[in-house]
Amino acid sequence: MTGRFTQAASTNTVLLDRFKSCRLQTEKICAPLEVEDYVPQPIPEVSPPKWHLAHSTWFFEQFLLVPFNSDYKVYDQDFAYLFNSYYNNAGDRVLRPNRGLMSRPPVIEVMAYRNYVTNAVLELLEKEERNSQISEIVELGINHEQQHQELLVYDIKYILGNQPTFPKYGDSFGTKAEKTIEEWLEVSEGIKQIGFAGDGFSYDNELGKHRVFLEPYSISKKPCDQC
Ligand SMILES: [Fe+2]
């Protein structure tokens, strides 16, 4: 899967704000967790929250800061090995089923790594205001991190759902009965248009626009209060 752009990326100020709010959102999703919740990997398909936090950060370091800022100092040389996923051209990596074995670096260091990289990206964006190549990579990095936000929500649910005491992920996940009707979107059956068409960023697997038949359904307007 690759990203594509049909128009210049957002203006620098808009992009800078979107980048900041994306980074904060990832941390907000994890805020209700206890520190021990950041590490387990109950099945290979579920990645630990700590890994998501670091991997989405490594993406900006590897593909933006290293190639576009000659003064940038890599936070920790081991992190590329620990937090690469499937980017073969970026080197070897810890195998996916082993992500939950990593008790180090501790969560506190991963959060420091996030701050370090976030600040370095903001500085670069301020300095390189008109560099469209940089803007496109930041846009891709934001979209990549947003994918990991979605993964985080369901991985956290899986991790907590595998605890013997079924701890709650804060008070933010309500069932339909617990939520007021205004929080639910009712969708009638029929032929709907799906797929991306238009300007701006999309992934290639979101193309092209086409019709599908959907049964009636209702869906919460947001997955949780953290989202
Ligand atoms: Fe990723």
PDB file of C-alpha atoms and ligand atoms in Angstrom:
ATOM      1  CA  MET A   1       0.000   0.000   0.000  1.00  0.00           C
ATOM      2  CA  THR A   2       1.341   3.443  -0.888  1.00  0.00           C
ATOM      3  CA  GLY A   3       0.102   6.995  -0.418  1.00  0.00           C
ATOM      4  CA  ARG A   4      -0.612   9.342  -3.288  1.00  0.00           C
ATOM      5  CA  PHE A   5      -1.250  13.049  -3.665  1.00  0.00           C
ATOM      6  CA  THR A   6      -3.325  14.692  -6.348  1.00  0.00           C
ATOM      7  CA  GLN A   7      -2.573  18.229  -5.173  1.00  0.00           C
ATOM      8  CA  ALA A   8       0.038  20.050  -3.145  1.00  0.00           C
ATOM      9  CA  ALA A   9      -0.145  19.044   0.517  1.00  0.00           C
ATOM     10  CA  SER A  10      -1.828  21.381   3.051  1.00  0.00           C
ATOM     11  CA  THR A  11      -0.324  24.800   3.711  1.00  0.00           C
ATOM     12  CA  ASN A  12       2.460  24.721   6.232  1.00  0.00           C
ATOM     13  CA  THR A  13       0.478  26.176   9.169  1.00  0.00           C
ATOM     14  CA  VAL A  14      -2.410  23.775   8.627  1.00  0.00           C
ATOM     15  CA  LEU A  15      -0.015  20.863   8.291  1.00  0.00           C
ATOM     16  CA  LEU A  16       1.876  21.876  11.425  1.00  0.00           C
ATOM     17  CA  ASP A  17      -1.358  21.991  13.440  1.00  0.00           C
ATOM     18  CA  ARG A  18      -2.548  18.667  12.027  1.00  0.00           C
ATOM     19  CA  PHE A  19       0.798  17.087  12.866  1.00  0.00           C
ATOM     20  CA  LYS A  20       0.666  18.368  16.471  1.00  0.00           C
ATOM     21  CA  SER A  21      -2.908  17.241  17.021  1.00  0.00           C
ATOM     22  CA  CYS A  22      -2.214  13.808  15.457  1.00  0.00           C
ATOM     23  CA  ARG A  23       0.730  13.244  17.819  1.00  0.00           C
ATOM     24  CA  LEU A  24      -1.353  14.318  20.831  1.00  0.00           C
ATOM     25  CA  GLN A  25      -4.268  12.130  19.774  1.00  0.00           C
ATOM     26  CA  THR A  26      -2.122   8.973  19.822  1.00  0.00           C
ATOM     27  CA  GLU A  27      -1.049   9.771  23.371  1.00  0.00           C
ATOM     28  CA  LYS A  28      -4.614  10.594  24.401  1.00  0.00           C
ATOM     29  CA  ILE A  29      -5.771   7.139  23.235  1.00  0.00           C
ATOM     30  CA  CYS A  30      -3.185   5.566  25.545  1.00  0.00           C
ATOM     31  CA  ALA A  31      -3.827   7.892  28.494  1.00  0.00           C
ATOM     32  CA  PRO A  32      -6.302   5.586  30.345  1.00  0.00           C
ATOM     33  CA  LEU A  33      -3.765   2.706  30.367  1.00  0.00           C
ATOM     34  CA  GLU A  34      -1.678   1.535  33.297  1.00  0.00           C
ATOM     35  CA  VAL A  35       2.016   1.296  32.478  1.00  0.00           C
ATOM     36  CA  GLU A  36       1.871  -2.542  32.404  1.00  0.00           C
ATOM     37  CA  ASP A  37      -0.853  -2.396  29.716  1.00  0.00           C
ATOM     38  CA  TYR A  38       1.645  -0.957  27.206  1.00  0.00           C
ATOM     39  CA  VAL A  39       3.663  -4.181  26.875  1.00  0.00           C
ATOM     40  CA  PRO A  40       1.600  -7.403  26.344  1.00  0.00           C
ATOM     41  CA  GLN A  41       1.096  -9.002  22.943  1.00  0.00           C
ATOM     42  CA  PRO A  42      -1.580 -11.675  23.527  1.00  0.00           C
ATOM     43  CA  ILE A  43      -1.465 -12.853  19.882  1.00  0.00           C
ATOM     44  CA  PRO A  44       1.009 -12.060  17.045  1.00  0.00           C
ATOM     45  CA  GLU A  45      -1.593  -9.894  15.261  1.00  0.00           C
ATOM     46  CA  VAL A  46      -1.855  -7.529  18.249  1.00  0.00           C
ATOM     47  CA  SER A  47       1.027  -5.122  18.790  1.00  0.00           C
ATOM     48  CA  PRO A  48       1.784  -3.651  22.212  1.00  0.00           C
ATOM     49  CA  PRO A  49       0.716   0.010  22.645  1.00  0.00           C
ATOM     50  CA  LYS A  50       4.344   0.885  23.452  1.00  0.00           C
ATOM     51  CA  TRP A  51       5.379  -0.494  20.049  1.00  0.00           C
ATOM     52  CA  HIS A  52       2.716   1.567  18.214  1.00  0.00           C
ATOM     53  CA  LEU A  53       3.840   4.731  20.037  1.00  0.00           C
ATOM     54  CA  ALA A  54       7.469   4.150  19.084  1.00  0.00           C
ATOM     55  CA  HIS A  55       6.905   2.798  15.560  1.00  0.00           C
ATOM     56  CA  SER A  56       4.783   5.777  14.460  1.00  0.00           C
ATOM     57  CA  THR A  57       7.603   8.000  15.796  1.00  0.00           C
ATOM     58  CA  TRP A  58      10.366   6.017  14.095  1.00  0.00           C
ATOM     59  CA  PHE A  59       8.545   6.528  10.783  1.00  0.00           C
ATOM     60  CA  PHE A  60       9.087  10.326  11.009  1.00  0.00           C
ATOM     61  CA  GLU A  61      12.688   9.845  12.155  1.00  0.00           C
ATOM     62  CA  GLN A  62      13.588   7.349   9.422  1.00  0.00           C
ATOM     63  CA  PHE A  63      11.811   8.837   6.434  1.00  0.00           C
ATOM     64  CA  LEU A  64      11.845  12.562   7.223  1.00  0.00           C
ATOM     65  CA  LEU A  65      14.411  13.678   9.788  1.00  0.00           C
ATOM     66  CA  VAL A  66      17.356  11.498   8.737  1.00  0.00           C
ATOM     67  CA  PRO A  67      17.133  12.244   5.001  1.00  0.00           C
ATOM     68  CA  PHE A  68      16.058  15.906   5.223  1.00  0.00           C
ATOM     69  CA  ASN A  69      17.941  17.324   8.225  1.00  0.00           C
ATOM     70  CA  SER A  70      21.710  16.832   8.073  1.00  0.00           C
ATOM     71  CA  ASP A  71      22.045  18.160  11.670  1.00  0.00           C
ATOM     72  CA  TYR A  72      19.590  15.633  13.078  1.00  0.00           C
ATOM     73  CA  LYS A  73      20.946  13.190  15.658  1.00  0.00           C
ATOM     74  CA  VAL A  74      19.178   9.828  15.757  1.00  0.00           C
ATOM     75  CA  TYR A  75      17.678   9.379  19.248  1.00  0.00           C
ATOM     76  CA  ASP A  76      18.897   5.788  19.670  1.00  0.00           C
ATOM     77  CA  GLN A  77      20.585   3.679  16.985  1.00  0.00           C
ATOM     78  CA  ASP A  78      18.837   0.493  18.224  1.00  0.00           C
ATOM     79  CA  PHE A  79      15.339   1.876  17.725  1.00  0.00           C
ATOM     80  CA  ALA A  80      15.286   1.258  13.957  1.00  0.00           C
ATOM     81  CA  TYR A  81      15.744  -2.457  14.673  1.00  0.00           C
ATOM     82  CA  LEU A  82      13.201  -2.457  17.521  1.00  0.00           C
ATOM     83  CA  PHE A  83      10.479  -0.408  15.832  1.00  0.00           C
ATOM     84  CA  ASN A  84      10.673  -1.028  12.093  1.00  0.00           C
ATOM     85  CA  SER A  85       7.680  -3.025  10.858  1.00  0.00           C
ATOM     86  CA  TYR A  86       7.946  -4.197   7.249  1.00  0.00           C
ATOM     87  CA  TYR A  87      10.125  -1.565   5.561  1.00  0.00           C
ATOM     88  CA  ASN A  88      12.750  -3.861   4.034  1.00  0.00           C
ATOM     89  CA  ASN A  89      14.859  -0.997   2.708  1.00  0.00           C
ATOM     90  CA  ALA A  90      15.165   0.390   6.268  1.00  0.00           C
ATOM     91  CA  GLY A  91      16.930  -2.729   7.565  1.00  0.00           C
ATOM     92  CA  ASP A  92      16.292  -5.684   9.856  1.00  0.00           C
ATOM     93  CA  ARG A  93      13.674  -5.663  12.576  1.00  0.00           C
ATOM     94  CA  VAL A  94      12.389  -7.586  15.583  1.00  0.00           C
ATOM     95  CA  LEU A  95       9.971 -10.229  14.287  1.00  0.00           C
ATOM     96  CA  ARG A  96       6.359  -9.282  14.754  1.00  0.00           C
ATOM     97  CA  PRO A  97       5.438 -12.102  17.221  1.00  0.00           C
ATOM     98  CA  ASN A  98       8.319 -10.935  19.472  1.00  0.00           C
ATOM     99  CA  ARG A  99       7.192  -7.336  19.930  1.00  0.00           C
ATOM    100  CA  GLY A 100       5.596  -8.173  23.276  1.00  0.00           C
ATOM    101  CA  LEU A 101       8.875  -9.580  24.619  1.00  0.00           C
ATOM    102  CA  MET A 102      10.462  -6.143  24.706  1.00  0.00           C
ATOM    103  CA  SER A 103      10.323  -4.799  28.234  1.00  0.00           C
ATOM    104  CA  ARG A 104      12.970  -2.251  27.183  1.00  0.00           C
ATOM    105  CA  PRO A 105      13.049   0.581  26.359  1.00  0.00           C
ATOM    106  CA  PRO A 106      10.606   1.486  29.134  1.00  0.00           C
ATOM    107  CA  VAL A 107       7.447   3.437  28.358  1.00  0.00           C
ATOM    108  CA  ILE A 108       8.923   6.596  29.862  1.00  0.00           C
ATOM    109  CA  GLU A 109      11.745   6.474  27.323  1.00  0.00           C
ATOM    110  CA  VAL A 110       9.390   5.848  24.425  1.00  0.00           C
ATOM    111  CA  MET A 111       7.467   8.964  25.480  1.00  0.00           C
ATOM    112  CA  ALA A 112      10.745  10.926  25.601  1.00  0.00           C
ATOM    113  CA  TYR A 113      11.536   9.595  22.101  1.00  0.00           C
ATOM    114  CA  ARG A 114       8.139  10.829  20.912  1.00  0.00           C
ATOM    115  CA  ASN A 115       8.773  14.322  22.295  1.00  0.00           C
ATOM    116  CA  TYR A 116      12.250  14.439  20.795  1.00  0.00           C
ATOM    117  CA  VAL A 117      11.022  13.500  17.317  1.00  0.00           C
ATOM    118  CA  THR A 118       7.864  15.654  17.508  1.00  0.00           C
ATOM    119  CA  ASN A 119       9.959  18.724  18.334  1.00  0.00           C
ATOM    120  CA  ALA A 120      12.484  17.941  15.598  1.00  0.00           C
ATOM    121  CA  VAL A 121       9.689  17.610  12.988  1.00  0.00           C
ATOM    122  CA  LEU A 122       8.128  20.910  14.123  1.00  0.00           C
ATOM    123  CA  GLU A 123      11.495  22.662  13.836  1.00  0.00           C
ATOM    124  CA  LEU A 124      12.044  21.213  10.367  1.00  0.00           C
ATOM    125  CA  LEU A 125       8.570  22.254   9.218  1.00  0.00           C
ATOM    126  CA  GLU A 126       9.134  25.800  10.471  1.00  0.00           C
ATOM    127  CA  LYS A 127      12.516  25.994   8.744  1.00  0.00           C
ATOM    128  CA  GLU A 128      11.515  24.348   5.452  1.00  0.00           C
ATOM    129  CA  GLU A 129       8.250  26.163   4.958  1.00  0.00           C
ATOM    130  CA  ARG A 130       8.078  25.739   1.205  1.00  0.00           C
ATOM    131  CA  ASN A 131       9.552  22.310   0.697  1.00  0.00           C
ATOM    132  CA  SER A 132       6.751  20.266  -0.899  1.00  0.00           C
ATOM    133  CA  GLN A 133       8.674  16.992  -0.569  1.00  0.00           C
ATOM    134  CA  ILE A 134       8.852  17.495   3.214  1.00  0.00           C
ATOM    135  CA  SER A 135       5.166  18.429   3.377  1.00  0.00           C
ATOM    136  CA  GLU A 136       4.227  15.258   1.502  1.00  0.00           C
ATOM    137  CA  ILE A 137       6.216  13.039   3.850  1.00  0.00           C
ATOM    138  CA  VAL A 138       4.676  14.748   6.892  1.00  0.00           C
ATOM    139  CA  GLU A 139       1.229  14.200   5.344  1.00  0.00           C
ATOM    140  CA  LEU A 140       2.051  10.531   4.780  1.00  0.00           C
ATOM    141  CA  GLY A 141       3.409  10.256   8.352  1.00  0.00           C
ATOM    142  CA  ILE A 142       0.192  11.760   9.758  1.00  0.00           C
ATOM    143  CA  ASN A 143      -1.929   9.308   7.775  1.00  0.00           C
ATOM    144  CA  HIS A 144       0.333   6.451   8.844  1.00  0.00           C
ATOM    145  CA  GLU A 145       0.019   7.450  12.512  1.00  0.00           C
ATOM    146  CA  GLN A 146      -3.759   7.736  12.158  1.00  0.00           C
ATOM    147  CA  GLN A 147      -3.827   4.141  10.891  1.00  0.00           C
ATOM    148  CA  HIS A 148      -1.939   3.168  14.031  1.00  0.00           C
ATOM    149  CA  GLN A 149      -4.460   5.081  16.171  1.00  0.00           C
ATOM    150  CA  GLU A 150      -7.160   2.795  14.787  1.00  0.00           C
ATOM    151  CA  LEU A 151      -4.962  -0.253  15.422  1.00  0.00           C
ATOM    152  CA  LEU A 152      -4.245   1.009  18.946  1.00  0.00           C
ATOM    153  CA  VAL A 153      -7.928   1.198  19.824  1.00  0.00           C
ATOM    154  CA  TYR A 154      -8.638  -2.378  18.835  1.00  0.00           C
ATOM    155  CA  ASP A 155      -5.341  -3.739  20.146  1.00  0.00           C
ATOM    156  CA  ILE A 156      -5.987  -2.097  23.532  1.00  0.00           C
ATOM    157  CA  LYS A 157      -9.466  -3.659  23.576  1.00  0.00           C
ATOM    158  CA  TYR A 158      -7.951  -7.074  22.793  1.00  0.00           C
ATOM    159  CA  ILE A 159      -5.232  -6.705  25.456  1.00  0.00           C
ATOM    160  CA  LEU A 160      -7.690  -5.634  28.178  1.00  0.00           C
ATOM    161  CA  GLY A 161     -10.239  -8.226  27.036  1.00  0.00           C
ATOM    162  CA  ASN A 162      -7.647 -10.939  27.662  1.00  0.00           C
ATOM    163  CA  GLN A 163      -7.092  -9.932  31.288  1.00  0.00           C
ATOM    164  CA  PRO A 164      -8.759 -12.305  33.767  1.00  0.00           C
ATOM    165  CA  THR A 165     -10.596  -9.406  35.414  1.00  0.00           C
ATOM    166  CA  PHE A 166     -11.696  -7.676  32.139  1.00  0.00           C
ATOM    167  CA  PRO A 167     -10.622  -4.164  33.183  1.00  0.00           C
ATOM    168  CA  LYS A 168     -12.442  -1.268  31.527  1.00  0.00           C
ATOM    169  CA  TYR A 169     -10.697   1.038  29.103  1.00  0.00           C
ATOM    170  CA  GLY A 170     -11.774   4.075  31.102  1.00  0.00           C
ATOM    171  CA  ASP A 171     -15.462   4.925  30.920  1.00  0.00           C
ATOM    172  CA  SER A 172     -15.370   5.821  27.271  1.00  0.00           C
ATOM    173  CA  PHE A 173     -16.563   2.619  25.580  1.00  0.00           C
ATOM    174  CA  GLY A 174     -20.312   2.449  26.029  1.00  0.00           C
ATOM    175  CA  THR A 175     -22.728  -0.106  24.592  1.00  0.00           C
ATOM    176  CA  LYS A 176     -25.591   1.135  22.421  1.00  0.00           C
ATOM    177  CA  ALA A 177     -27.953   0.992  25.380  1.00  0.00           C
ATOM    178  CA  GLU A 178     -25.607   3.145  27.463  1.00  0.00           C
ATOM    179  CA  LYS A 179     -25.252   5.833  24.823  1.00  0.00           C
ATOM    180  CA  THR A 180     -27.831   8.430  23.948  1.00  0.00           C
ATOM    181  CA  ILE A 181     -29.443   8.126  20.539  1.00  0.00           C
ATOM    182  CA  GLU A 182     -27.720  11.315  19.294  1.00  0.00           C
ATOM    183  CA  GLU A 183     -24.400   9.508  19.520  1.00  0.00           C
ATOM    184  CA  TRP A 184     -25.507   6.884  16.949  1.00  0.00           C
ATOM    185  CA  LEU A 185     -25.753   7.254  13.242  1.00  0.00           C
ATOM    186  CA  GLU A 186     -28.563   5.267  11.581  1.00  0.00           C
ATOM    187  CA  VAL A 187     -27.802   4.218   8.000  1.00  0.00           C
ATOM    188  CA  SER A 188     -30.554   2.902   5.745  1.00  0.00           C
ATOM    189  CA  GLU A 189     -30.053   0.038   3.275  1.00  0.00           C
ATOM    190  CA  GLY A 190     -29.259   0.785  -0.332  1.00  0.00           C
ATOM    191  CA  ILE A 191     -26.585   1.339  -2.933  1.00  0.00           C
ATOM    192  CA  LYS A 192     -23.798   3.536  -1.573  1.00  0.00           C
ATOM    193  CA  GLN A 193     -20.707   5.081  -3.130  1.00  0.00           C
ATOM    194  CA  ILE A 194     -17.434   4.098  -1.505  1.00  0.00           C
ATOM    195  CA  GLY A 195     -13.788   4.707  -2.407  1.00  0.00           C
ATOM    196  CA  PHE A 196     -11.785   7.895  -2.779  1.00  0.00           C
ATOM    197  CA  ALA A 197     -12.188  10.416  -5.572  1.00  0.00           C
ATOM    198  CA  GLY A 198     -10.930  13.947  -5.329  1.00  0.00           C
ATOM    199  CA  ASP A 199      -7.944  16.031  -4.346  1.00  0.00           C
ATOM    200  CA  GLY A 200      -5.565  15.440  -1.502  1.00  0.00           C
ATOM    201  CA  PHE A 201      -4.047  12.390   0.093  1.00  0.00           C
ATOM    202  CA  SER A 202      -5.320   8.863  -0.321  1.00  0.00           C
ATOM    203  CA  TYR A 203      -3.885   5.363  -0.118  1.00  0.00           C
ATOM    204  CA  ASP A 204      -3.862   3.416  -3.367  1.00  0.00           C
ATOM    205  CA  ASN A 205      -6.162   0.781  -1.861  1.00  0.00           C
ATOM    206  CA  GLU A 206      -8.832   3.478  -1.299  1.00  0.00           C
ATOM    207  CA  LEU A 207      -9.154   3.942  -5.065  1.00  0.00           C
ATOM    208  CA  GLY A 208     -11.371   4.097  -7.032  1.00  0.00           C
ATOM    209  CA  LYS A 209     -14.873   5.247  -6.312  1.00  0.00           C
ATOM    210  CA  HIS A 210     -17.490   2.503  -6.821  1.00  0.00           C
ATOM    211  CA  ARG A 211     -20.955   1.351  -5.726  1.00  0.00           C
ATOM    212  CA  VAL A 212     -21.824  -1.314  -3.150  1.00  0.00           C
ATOM    213  CA  PHE A 213     -25.078  -2.530  -1.598  1.00  0.00           C
ATOM    214  CA  LEU A 214     -25.262  -2.105   2.197  1.00  0.00           C
ATOM    215  CA  GLU A 215     -27.768  -3.600   4.629  1.00  0.00           C
ATOM    216  CA  PRO A 216     -29.229  -1.131   7.181  1.00  0.00           C
ATOM    217  CA  TYR A 217     -27.012  -0.574  10.233  1.00  0.00           C
ATOM    218  CA  SER A 218     -26.294   1.836  13.035  1.00  0.00           C
ATOM    219  CA  ILE A 219     -22.844   2.882  14.133  1.00  0.00           C
ATOM    220  CA  SER A 220     -21.513   4.985  16.990  1.00  0.00           C
ATOM    221  CA  LYS A 221     -20.338   8.378  15.758  1.00  0.00           C
ATOM    222  CA  LYS A 222     -16.976   7.862  17.443  1.00  0.00           C
ATOM    223  CA  PRO A 223     -15.259   4.767  18.852  1.00  0.00           C
ATOM    224  CA  CYS A 224     -14.695   6.254  22.312  1.00  0.00           C
ATOM    225  CA  ASP A 225     -14.366   9.521  24.235  1.00  0.00           C
ATOM    226  CA  GLN A 226     -10.624   9.340  23.692  1.00  0.00           C
ATOM    227  CA  CYS A 227     -11.121   9.383  19.918  1.00  0.00           C
TER     228      CYS A 227
HETATM  229 FE    FE B   1       3.144   1.283  10.415  1.00  0.00          FE
END
